[in-house]
Coordinates of C-alpha atoms (C1' of nucleotides) in Angstrom, one line a residue:
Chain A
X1 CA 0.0 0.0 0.0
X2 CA 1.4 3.3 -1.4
X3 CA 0.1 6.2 1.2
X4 CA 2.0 8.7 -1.1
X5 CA 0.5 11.3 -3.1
X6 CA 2.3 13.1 -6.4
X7 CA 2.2 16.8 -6.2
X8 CA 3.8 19.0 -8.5
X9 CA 7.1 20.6 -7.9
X10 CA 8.2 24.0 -8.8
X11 CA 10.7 26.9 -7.9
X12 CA 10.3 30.7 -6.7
X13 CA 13.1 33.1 -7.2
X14 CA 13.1 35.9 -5.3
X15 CA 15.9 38.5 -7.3
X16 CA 17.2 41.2 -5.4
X17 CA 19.1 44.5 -6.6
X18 CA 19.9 48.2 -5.6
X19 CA 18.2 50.8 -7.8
X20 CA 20.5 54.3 -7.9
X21 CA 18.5 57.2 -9.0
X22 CA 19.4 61.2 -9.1
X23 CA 18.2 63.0 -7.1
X24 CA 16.5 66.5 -7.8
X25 CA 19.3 68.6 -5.7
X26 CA 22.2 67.9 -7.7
X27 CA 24.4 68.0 -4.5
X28 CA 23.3 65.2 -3.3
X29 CA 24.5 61.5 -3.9
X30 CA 21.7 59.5 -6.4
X31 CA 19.6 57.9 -4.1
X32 CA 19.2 54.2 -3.4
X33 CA 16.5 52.0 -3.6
X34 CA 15.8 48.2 -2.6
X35 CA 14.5 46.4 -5.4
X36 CA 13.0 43.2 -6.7
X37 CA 12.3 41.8 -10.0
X38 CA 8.8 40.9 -10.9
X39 CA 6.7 38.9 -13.5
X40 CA 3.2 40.4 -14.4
X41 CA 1.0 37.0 -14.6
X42 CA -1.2 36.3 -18.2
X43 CA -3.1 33.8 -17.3
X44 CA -5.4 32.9 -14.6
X45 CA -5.3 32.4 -12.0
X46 CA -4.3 36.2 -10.8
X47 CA -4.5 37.4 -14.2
X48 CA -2.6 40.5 -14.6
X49 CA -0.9 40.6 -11.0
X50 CA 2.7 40.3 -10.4
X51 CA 4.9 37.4 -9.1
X52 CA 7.8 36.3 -8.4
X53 CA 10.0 34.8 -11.7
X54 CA 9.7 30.9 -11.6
X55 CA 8.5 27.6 -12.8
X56 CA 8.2 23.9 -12.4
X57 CA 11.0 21.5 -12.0
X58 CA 11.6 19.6 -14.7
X59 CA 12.5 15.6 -14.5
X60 CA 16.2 16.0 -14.8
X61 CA 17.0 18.5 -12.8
X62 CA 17.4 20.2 -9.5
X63 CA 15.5 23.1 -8.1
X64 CA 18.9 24.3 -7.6
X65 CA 19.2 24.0 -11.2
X66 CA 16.1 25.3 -12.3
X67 CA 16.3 28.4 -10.5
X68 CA 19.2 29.3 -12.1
X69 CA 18.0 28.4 -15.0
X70 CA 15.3 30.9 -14.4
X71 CA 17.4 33.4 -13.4
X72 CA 19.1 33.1 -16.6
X73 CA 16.4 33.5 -18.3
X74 CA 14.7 36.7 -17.0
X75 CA 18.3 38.8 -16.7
X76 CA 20.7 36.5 -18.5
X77 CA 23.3 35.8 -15.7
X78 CA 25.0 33.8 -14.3
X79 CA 27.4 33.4 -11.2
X80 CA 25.4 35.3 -9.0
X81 CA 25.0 34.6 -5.6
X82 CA 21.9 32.4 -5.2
X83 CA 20.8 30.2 -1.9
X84 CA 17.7 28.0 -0.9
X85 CA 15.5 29.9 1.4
X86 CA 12.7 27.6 1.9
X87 CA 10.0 25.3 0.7
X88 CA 6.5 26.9 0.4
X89 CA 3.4 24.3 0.6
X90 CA 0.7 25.3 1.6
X91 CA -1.9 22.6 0.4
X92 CA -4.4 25.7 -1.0
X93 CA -1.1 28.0 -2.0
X94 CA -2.6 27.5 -5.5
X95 CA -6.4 27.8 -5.7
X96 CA -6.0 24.9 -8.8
X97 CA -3.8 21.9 -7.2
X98 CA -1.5 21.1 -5.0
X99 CA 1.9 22.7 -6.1
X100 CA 5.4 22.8 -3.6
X101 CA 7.7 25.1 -4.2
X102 CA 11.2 25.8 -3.5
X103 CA 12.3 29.2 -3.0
X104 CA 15.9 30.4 -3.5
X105 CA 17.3 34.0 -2.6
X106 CA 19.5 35.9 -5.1
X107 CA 21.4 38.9 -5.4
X108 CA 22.4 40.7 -8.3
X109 CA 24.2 43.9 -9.5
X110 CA 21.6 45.3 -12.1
X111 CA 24.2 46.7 -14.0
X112 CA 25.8 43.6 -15.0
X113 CA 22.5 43.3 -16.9
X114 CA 22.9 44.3 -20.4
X115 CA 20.1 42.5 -22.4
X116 CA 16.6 44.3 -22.3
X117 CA 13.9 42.7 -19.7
X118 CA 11.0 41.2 -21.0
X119 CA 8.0 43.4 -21.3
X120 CA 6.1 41.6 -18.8
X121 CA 9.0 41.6 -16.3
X122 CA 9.7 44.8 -13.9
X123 CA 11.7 45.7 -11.4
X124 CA 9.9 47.1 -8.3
X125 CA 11.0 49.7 -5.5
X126 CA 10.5 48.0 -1.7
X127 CA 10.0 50.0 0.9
X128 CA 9.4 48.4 4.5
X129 CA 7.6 50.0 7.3
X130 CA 7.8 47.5 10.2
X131 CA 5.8 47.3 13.6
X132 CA 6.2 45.6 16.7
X133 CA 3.7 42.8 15.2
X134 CA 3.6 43.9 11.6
X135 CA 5.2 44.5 8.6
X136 CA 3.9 46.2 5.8
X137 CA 5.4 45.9 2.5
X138 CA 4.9 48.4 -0.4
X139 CA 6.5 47.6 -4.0
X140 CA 6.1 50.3 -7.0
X141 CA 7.0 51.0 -10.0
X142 CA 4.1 51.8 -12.8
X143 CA 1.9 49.6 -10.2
X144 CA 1.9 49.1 -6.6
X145 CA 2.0 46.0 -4.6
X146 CA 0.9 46.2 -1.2
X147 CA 1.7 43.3 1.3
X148 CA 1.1 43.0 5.1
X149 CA 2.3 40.4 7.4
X150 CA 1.9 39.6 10.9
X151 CA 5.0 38.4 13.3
X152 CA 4.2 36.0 15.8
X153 CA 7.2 34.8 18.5
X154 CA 6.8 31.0 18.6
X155 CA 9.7 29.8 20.4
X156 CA 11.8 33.1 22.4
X157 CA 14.5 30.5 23.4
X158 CA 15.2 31.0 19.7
X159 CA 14.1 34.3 18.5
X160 CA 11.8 32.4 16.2
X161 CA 9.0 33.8 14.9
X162 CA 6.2 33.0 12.1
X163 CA 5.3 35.0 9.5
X164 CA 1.7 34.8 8.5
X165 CA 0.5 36.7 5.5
X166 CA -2.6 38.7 6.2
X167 CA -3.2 40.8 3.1
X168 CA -1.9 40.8 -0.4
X169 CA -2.7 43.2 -3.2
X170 CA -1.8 43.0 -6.8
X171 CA 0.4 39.8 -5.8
X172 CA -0.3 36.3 -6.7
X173 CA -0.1 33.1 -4.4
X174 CA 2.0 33.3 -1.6
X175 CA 4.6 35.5 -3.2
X176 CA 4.3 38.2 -0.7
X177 CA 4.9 35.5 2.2
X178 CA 8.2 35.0 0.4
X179 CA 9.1 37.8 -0.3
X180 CA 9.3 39.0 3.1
X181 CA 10.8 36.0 4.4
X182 CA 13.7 37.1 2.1
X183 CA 14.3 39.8 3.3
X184 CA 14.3 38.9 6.9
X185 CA 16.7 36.1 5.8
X186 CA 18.7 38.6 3.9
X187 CA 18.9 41.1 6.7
X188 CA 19.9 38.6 8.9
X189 CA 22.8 37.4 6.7
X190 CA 23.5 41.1 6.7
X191 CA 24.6 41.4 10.1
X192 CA 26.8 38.1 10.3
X193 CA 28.7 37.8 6.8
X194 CA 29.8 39.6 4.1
X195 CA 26.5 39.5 1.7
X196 CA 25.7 43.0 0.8
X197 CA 28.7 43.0 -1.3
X198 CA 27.0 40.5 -3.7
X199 CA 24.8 43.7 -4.5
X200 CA 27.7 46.0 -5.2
X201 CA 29.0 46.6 -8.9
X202 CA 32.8 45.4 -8.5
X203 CA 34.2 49.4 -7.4
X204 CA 32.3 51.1 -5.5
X205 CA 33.1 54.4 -2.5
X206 CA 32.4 53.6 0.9
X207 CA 30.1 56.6 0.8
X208 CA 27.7 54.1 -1.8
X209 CA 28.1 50.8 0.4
X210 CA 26.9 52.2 3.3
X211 CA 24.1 53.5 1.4
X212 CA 23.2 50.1 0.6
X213 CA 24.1 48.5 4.3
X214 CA 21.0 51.2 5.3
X215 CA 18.9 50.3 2.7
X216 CA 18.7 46.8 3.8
X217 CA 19.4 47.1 7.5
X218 CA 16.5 49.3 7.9
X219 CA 18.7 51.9 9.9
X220 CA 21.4 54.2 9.9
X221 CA 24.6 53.9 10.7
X222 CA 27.5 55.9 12.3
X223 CA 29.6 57.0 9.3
X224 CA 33.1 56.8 11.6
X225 CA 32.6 52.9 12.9
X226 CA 31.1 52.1 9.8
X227 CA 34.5 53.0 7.7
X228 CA 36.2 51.6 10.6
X229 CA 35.0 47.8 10.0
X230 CA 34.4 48.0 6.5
X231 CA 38.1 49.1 5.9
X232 CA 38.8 45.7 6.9
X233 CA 37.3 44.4 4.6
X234 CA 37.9 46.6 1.3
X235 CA 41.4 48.0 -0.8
X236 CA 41.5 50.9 -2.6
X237 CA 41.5 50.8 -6.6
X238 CA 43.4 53.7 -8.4
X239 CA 40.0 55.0 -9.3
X240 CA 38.5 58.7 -7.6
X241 CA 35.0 59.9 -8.3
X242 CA 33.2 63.1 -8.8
X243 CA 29.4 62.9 -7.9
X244 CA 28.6 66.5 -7.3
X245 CA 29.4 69.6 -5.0
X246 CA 31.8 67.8 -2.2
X247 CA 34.7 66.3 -1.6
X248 CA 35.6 63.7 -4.5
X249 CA 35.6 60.0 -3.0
X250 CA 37.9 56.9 -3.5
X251 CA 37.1 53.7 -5.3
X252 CA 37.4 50.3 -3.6
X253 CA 36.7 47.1 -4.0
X254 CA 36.0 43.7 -2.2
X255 CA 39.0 42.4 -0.7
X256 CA 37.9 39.4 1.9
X257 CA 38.4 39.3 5.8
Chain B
X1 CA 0.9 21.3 -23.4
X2 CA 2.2 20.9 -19.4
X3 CA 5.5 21.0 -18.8
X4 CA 5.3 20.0 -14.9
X5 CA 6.3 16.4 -14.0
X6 CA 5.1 15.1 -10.6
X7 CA 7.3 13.7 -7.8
X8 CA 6.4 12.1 -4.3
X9 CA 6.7 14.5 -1.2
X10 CA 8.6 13.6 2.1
X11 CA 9.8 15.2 4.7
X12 CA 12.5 14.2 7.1
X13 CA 13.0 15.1 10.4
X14 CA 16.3 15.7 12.4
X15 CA 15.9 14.9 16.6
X16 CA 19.1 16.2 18.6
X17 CA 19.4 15.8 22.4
X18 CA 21.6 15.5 24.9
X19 CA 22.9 12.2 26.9
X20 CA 24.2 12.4 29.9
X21 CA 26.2 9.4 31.2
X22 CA 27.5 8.9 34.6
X23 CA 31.8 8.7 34.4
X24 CA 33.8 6.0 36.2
X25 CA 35.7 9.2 38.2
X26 CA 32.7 9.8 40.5
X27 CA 34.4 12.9 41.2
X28 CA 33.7 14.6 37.8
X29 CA 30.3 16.0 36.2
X30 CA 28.1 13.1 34.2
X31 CA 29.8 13.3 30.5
X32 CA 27.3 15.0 27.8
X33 CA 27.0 13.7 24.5
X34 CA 25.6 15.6 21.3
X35 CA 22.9 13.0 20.2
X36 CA 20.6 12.0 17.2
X37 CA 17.7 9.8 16.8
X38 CA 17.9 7.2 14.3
X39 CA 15.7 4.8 13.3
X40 CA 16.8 1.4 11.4
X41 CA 15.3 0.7 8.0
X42 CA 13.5 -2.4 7.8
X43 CA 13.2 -2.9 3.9
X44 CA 15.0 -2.2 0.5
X45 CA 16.3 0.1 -0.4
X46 CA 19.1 0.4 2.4
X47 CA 17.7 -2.5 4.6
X48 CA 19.3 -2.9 7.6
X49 CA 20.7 0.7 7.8
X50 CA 20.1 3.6 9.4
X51 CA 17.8 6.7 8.2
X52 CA 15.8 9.9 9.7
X53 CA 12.8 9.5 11.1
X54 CA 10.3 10.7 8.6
X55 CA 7.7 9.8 5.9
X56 CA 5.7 10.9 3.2
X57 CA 3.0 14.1 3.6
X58 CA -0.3 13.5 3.4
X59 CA -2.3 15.1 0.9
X60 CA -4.3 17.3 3.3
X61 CA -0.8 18.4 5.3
X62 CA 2.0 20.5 4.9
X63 CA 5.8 18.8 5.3
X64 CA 5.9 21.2 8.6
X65 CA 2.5 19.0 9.8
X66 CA 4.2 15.5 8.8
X67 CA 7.6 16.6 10.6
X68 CA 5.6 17.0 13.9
X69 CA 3.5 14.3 13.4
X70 CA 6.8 12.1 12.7
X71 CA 8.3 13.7 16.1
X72 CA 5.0 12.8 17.9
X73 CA 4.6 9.4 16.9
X74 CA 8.8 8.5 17.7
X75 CA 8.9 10.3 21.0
X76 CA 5.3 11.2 22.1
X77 CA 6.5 14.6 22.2
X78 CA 4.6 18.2 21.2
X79 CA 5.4 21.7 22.0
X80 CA 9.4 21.6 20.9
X81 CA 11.5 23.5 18.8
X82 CA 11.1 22.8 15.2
X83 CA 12.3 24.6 12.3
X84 CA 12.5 23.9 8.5
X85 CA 16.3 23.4 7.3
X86 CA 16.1 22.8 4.0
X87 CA 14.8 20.7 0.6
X88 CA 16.4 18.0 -0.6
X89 CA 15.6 17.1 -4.6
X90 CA 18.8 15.6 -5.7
X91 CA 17.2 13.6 -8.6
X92 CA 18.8 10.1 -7.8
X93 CA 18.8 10.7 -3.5
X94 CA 16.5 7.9 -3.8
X95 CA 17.3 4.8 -6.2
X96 CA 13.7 3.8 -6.8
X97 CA 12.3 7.1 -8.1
X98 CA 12.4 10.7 -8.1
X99 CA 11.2 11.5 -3.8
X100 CA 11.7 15.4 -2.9
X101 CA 12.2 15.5 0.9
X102 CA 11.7 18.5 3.0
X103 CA 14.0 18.0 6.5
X104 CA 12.8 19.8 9.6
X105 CA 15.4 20.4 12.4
X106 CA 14.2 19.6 16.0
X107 CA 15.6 19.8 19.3
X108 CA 14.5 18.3 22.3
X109 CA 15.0 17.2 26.0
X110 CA 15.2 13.7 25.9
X111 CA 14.6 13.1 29.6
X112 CA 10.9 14.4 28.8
X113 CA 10.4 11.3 26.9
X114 CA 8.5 9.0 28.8
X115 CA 7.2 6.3 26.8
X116 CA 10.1 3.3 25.6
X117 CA 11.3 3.8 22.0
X118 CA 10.4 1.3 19.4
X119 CA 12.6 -1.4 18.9
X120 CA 13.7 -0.4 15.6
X121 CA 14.3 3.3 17.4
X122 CA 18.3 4.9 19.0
X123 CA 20.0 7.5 20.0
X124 CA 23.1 8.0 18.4
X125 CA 26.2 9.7 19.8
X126 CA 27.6 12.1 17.4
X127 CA 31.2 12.6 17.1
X128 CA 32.1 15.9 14.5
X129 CA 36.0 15.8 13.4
X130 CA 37.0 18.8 11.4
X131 CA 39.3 19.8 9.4
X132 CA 39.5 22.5 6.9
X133 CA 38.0 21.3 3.6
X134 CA 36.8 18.3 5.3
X135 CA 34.2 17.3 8.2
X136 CA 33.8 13.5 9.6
X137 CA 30.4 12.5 11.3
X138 CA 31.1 9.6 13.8
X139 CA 27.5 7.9 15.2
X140 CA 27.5 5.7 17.7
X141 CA 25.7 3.4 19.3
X142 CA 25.6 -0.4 19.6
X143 CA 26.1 0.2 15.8
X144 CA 28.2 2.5 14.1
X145 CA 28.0 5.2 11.4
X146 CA 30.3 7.2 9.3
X147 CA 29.7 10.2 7.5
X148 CA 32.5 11.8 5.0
X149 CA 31.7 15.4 3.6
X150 CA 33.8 17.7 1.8
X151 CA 33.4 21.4 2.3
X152 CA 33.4 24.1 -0.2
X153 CA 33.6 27.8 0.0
X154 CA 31.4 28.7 -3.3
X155 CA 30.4 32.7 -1.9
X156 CA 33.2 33.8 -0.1
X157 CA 31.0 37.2 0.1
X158 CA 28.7 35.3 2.0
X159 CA 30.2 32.7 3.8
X160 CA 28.4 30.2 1.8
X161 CA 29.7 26.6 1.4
X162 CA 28.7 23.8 -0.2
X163 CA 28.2 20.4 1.4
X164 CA 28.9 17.3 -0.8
X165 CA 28.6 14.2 0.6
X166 CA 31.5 11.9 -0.1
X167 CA 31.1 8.9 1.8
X168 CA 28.9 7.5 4.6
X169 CA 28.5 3.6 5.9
X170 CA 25.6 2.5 7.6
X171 CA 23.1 5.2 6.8
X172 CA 21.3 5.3 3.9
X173 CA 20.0 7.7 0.9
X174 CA 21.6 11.1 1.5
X175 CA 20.5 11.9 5.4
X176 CA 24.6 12.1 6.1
X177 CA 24.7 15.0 4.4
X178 CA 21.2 16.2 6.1
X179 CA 22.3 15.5 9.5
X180 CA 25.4 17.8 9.1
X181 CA 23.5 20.8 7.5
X182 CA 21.8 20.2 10.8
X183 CA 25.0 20.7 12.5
X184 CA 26.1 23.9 10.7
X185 CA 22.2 25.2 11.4
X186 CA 22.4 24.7 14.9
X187 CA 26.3 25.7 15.8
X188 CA 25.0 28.8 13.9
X189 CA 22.2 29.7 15.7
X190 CA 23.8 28.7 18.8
X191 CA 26.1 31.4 18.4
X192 CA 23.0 33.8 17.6
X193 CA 20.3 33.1 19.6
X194 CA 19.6 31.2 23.0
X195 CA 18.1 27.9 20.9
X196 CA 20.5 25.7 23.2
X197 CA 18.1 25.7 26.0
X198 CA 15.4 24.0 24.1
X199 CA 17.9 21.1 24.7
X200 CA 18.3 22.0 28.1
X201 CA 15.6 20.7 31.3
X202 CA 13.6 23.1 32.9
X203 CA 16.1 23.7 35.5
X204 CA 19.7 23.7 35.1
X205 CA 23.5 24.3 36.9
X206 CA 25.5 26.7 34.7
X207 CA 27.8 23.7 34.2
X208 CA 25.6 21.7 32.7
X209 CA 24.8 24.4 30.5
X210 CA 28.0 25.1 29.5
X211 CA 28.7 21.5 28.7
X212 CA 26.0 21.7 26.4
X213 CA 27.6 24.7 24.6
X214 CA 30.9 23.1 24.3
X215 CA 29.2 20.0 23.0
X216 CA 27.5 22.0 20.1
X217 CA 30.4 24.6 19.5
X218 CA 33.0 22.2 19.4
X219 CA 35.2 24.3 21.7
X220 CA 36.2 25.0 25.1
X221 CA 34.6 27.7 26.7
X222 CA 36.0 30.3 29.2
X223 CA 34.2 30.0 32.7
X224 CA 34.2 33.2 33.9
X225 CA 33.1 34.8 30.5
X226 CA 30.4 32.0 30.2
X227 CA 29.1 33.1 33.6
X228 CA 28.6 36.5 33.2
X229 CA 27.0 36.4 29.9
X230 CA 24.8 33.6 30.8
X231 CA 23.6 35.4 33.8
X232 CA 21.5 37.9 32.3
X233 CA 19.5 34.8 30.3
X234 CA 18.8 32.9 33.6
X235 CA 17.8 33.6 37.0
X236 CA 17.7 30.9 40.3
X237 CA 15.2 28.5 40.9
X238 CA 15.5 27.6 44.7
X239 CA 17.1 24.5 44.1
X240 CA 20.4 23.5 45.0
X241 CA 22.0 19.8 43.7
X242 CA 25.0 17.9 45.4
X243 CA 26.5 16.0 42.5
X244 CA 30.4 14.6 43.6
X245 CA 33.1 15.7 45.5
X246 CA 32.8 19.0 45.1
X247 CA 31.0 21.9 45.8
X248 CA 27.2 22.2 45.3
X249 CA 25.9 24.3 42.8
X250 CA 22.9 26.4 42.7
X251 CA 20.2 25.4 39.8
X252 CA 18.8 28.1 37.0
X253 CA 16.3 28.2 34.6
X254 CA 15.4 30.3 31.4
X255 CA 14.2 33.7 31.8
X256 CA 15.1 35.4 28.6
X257 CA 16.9 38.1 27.6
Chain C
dT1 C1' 44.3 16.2 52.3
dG2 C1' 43.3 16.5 47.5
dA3 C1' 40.5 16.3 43.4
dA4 C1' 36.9 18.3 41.4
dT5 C1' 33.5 21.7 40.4
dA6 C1' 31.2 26.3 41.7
dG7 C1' 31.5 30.9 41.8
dT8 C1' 33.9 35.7 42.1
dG9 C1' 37.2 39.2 41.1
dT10 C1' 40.2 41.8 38.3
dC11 C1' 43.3 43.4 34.6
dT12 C1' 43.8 44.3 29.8
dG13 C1' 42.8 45.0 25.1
dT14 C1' 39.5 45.5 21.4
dG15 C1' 36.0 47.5 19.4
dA16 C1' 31.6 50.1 18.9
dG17 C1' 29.0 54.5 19.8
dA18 C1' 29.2 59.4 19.7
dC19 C1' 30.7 63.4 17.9
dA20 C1' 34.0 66.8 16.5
dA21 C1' 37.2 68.4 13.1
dT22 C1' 39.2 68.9 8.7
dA23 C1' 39.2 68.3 3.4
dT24 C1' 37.3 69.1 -1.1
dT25 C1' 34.4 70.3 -4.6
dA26 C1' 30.4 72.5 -7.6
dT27 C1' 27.1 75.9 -7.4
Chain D
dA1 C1' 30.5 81.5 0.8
dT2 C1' 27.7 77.3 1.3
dA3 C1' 25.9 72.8 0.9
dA4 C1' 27.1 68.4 0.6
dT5 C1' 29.9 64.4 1.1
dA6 C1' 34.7 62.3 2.3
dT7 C1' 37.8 61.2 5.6
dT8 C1' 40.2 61.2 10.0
dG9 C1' 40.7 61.6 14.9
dT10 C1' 39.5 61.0 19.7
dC11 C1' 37.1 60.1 24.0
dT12 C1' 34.4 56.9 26.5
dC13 C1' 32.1 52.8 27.7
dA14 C1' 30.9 47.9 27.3
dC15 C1' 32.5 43.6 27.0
dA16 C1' 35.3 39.4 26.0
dG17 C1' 39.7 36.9 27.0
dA18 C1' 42.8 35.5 30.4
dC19 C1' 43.8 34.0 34.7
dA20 C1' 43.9 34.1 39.6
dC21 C1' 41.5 33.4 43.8
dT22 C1' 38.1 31.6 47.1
dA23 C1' 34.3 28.1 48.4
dT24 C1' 32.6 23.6 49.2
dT25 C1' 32.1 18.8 49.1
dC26 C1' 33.3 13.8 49.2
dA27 C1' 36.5 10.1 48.8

DNA sequence: TGAATAGTGTCTGTGAGACAATATTAT
DNA sequence: ATAATATTGTCTCACAGACACTATTCA
């Protein structure tokens, strides 16, 4: 007797970026946003809303393999950071049948993308305004995505909490669940390794990376202890830039611990 | 025309503890071992061997719901810490046909396990030899078990390895390689959060705790250090235990941060 | 008495937070 | 000159590592 069940198997890719744009006062540095890369759905069901870039697994291959294969696809690279951040399956995630899906986190530097994007794919600004119970997620670019979760502590021994998904607009599935589940992940990674640099074109000032490091931390941080670690962990390239009215700023680039 | 092939869904579900073994010195502390439980396989493929508790989901369940019911039905227990770790889809993992498996990482307190184990049920001691490219897995119990892996630094912006499985004896399909993710999961969050405790009994010496935290680290810990940090996680129970030769020592339990 | 663990005290160095000061450029 | 960022310096405080010292029990 054979208790299993077949369900279909498939992969979400969650692709992150920075998003530099000028600002109106010419003084100031170009302005940095947290982005994501989004599909807009043709078919039902959420025809016409937006999700995250992905597919089913095919017989001969990994997830692993297929979302790189996916990411391929949508930007055409290759080498860019990418890890599993978790399996998604819900048994009504998809109102039609039973589909599980493996999600995996990436990072890219939009820049290295050269080829055009599809027309149906966009990348979307994230901004996060977090409670003590509540996150609310709002993605835009030509549309708006809206998103609101609820954070639940389920074990304090281990600062682990669930994430529930109250309210998605414009979103299909559980793509908003994932999405914010990347970015706690990646915020977490953040704090511990050496991550944020998979988001950085290969020079950069430090004046830009800590641009970034707030972006995705969620906070500011002190400009003097900020240089202070990161020198560690950067070398100077016989580069200086120009951005505007102030002080011109050194190039580095990533040199390790 | 539908691209999607279907696969069977398992989950697998990793149960650490701690033993505590009385020494032949009756001066010194009970020895702790890091421990996993195992159960023996009972049919092809892999008879005779070793695996992680575990099974298929059931169509109306998610993996999360078949990991607890797994951990309820081999130890009668509810209410512990249990997290996903990870997907494993490596197409030939399983020599019969194509079986996804989602693993689920659990830690419990096995002196709150009253009922006998099944026959076909152990605890294994777990031995973790490291080197630098290299880590050896050494389970014990009446049986033994090796596992081989070889580490690889593919990110070094993130700190991310790869884990290939090399070798292993006496355990079957590719839970060697599971049960050391495991490891790297829980050293991680050991050193991040206060997870260690869900191992721990309700009430505690600061030795005992510390012996714990060795265990998992894999390294010595300073005493006086140990004590001061661990003091603002704990406060007295009114409880005091006379174990040897040696001075009595007052018992703690969890408070939080 | 001595072996073993429990628990406290203290010195030192490192590193983060806070903030001030100086440098440089385009407008 | 001024606004803006770049870069360096310095003071303080918290905390981890190292190690010594005291306490207490049982064999």
């Amino acid at each position: 007797m054979d208790m299993s069940t077949k369900i279909k198997y498939a992969t979400d890719i969650l692709i992150y970026s920075i998003d530099s744009r000028k600002n109106l006062n010419t003084r100031e540095l170009p302005k940095k946003y947290f982005s994501i890369l989004l599909v807009k759905r043709n078919k039902e069901p959420f025809k016409d809303m937006w999700c995250l870039p992905g597919g089913f697994v095919f017989e001969d291959e990994t997830s692993y393999d297929a979302a790189k294969r996916v990411l391929k696809k949508e930007t055409n690279l290759t080498d860019t950071y990418i890890k599993q951040l978790g399996t998604y399956d819900d048994i009504k995630r998809d109102p039609r049948e039973r589909i599980v899906s493996t999600a995996y986190l990436s990072l890219v530097d939009k820049n290295k993308i050269k080829d055009e994007l599809s027309l149906d794919v966009k990348w979307f600004d994230i901004e996060i305004k977090e409670e003590k119970e509540q996150i609310y997620l709002e993605l835009t670019n030509e549309d708006k995505i809206f998103i609101s979760i609820k954070k639940k502590l389920i074990n304090n021994k281990a600062n682990q909490y669930e994430y529930i998904l109250e309210n998605s607009e414009n979103i299909a599935f559980d793509h908003g669940l994932i999405i914010n589940d990347g970015i706690i992940e990646l915020r977490k990674e953040a704090e511990t390794t050496d991550i944020i640099f998979n988001l950085m074109p290969d020079k950069f000032t430090i004046g830009e990376l800590k641009q970034v490091y707030e972006i995705i931390l969620g906070k500011q941080l002190i400009n003097s202890a900020f240089r202070r670690v990161i020198a560690k962990k950067v070398e100077e390239v016989d580069e200086i830039i120009q951005t505007g009215g102030h002080r011109p700023s050194q190039k580095f680039k990533y040199k390790g611990d």
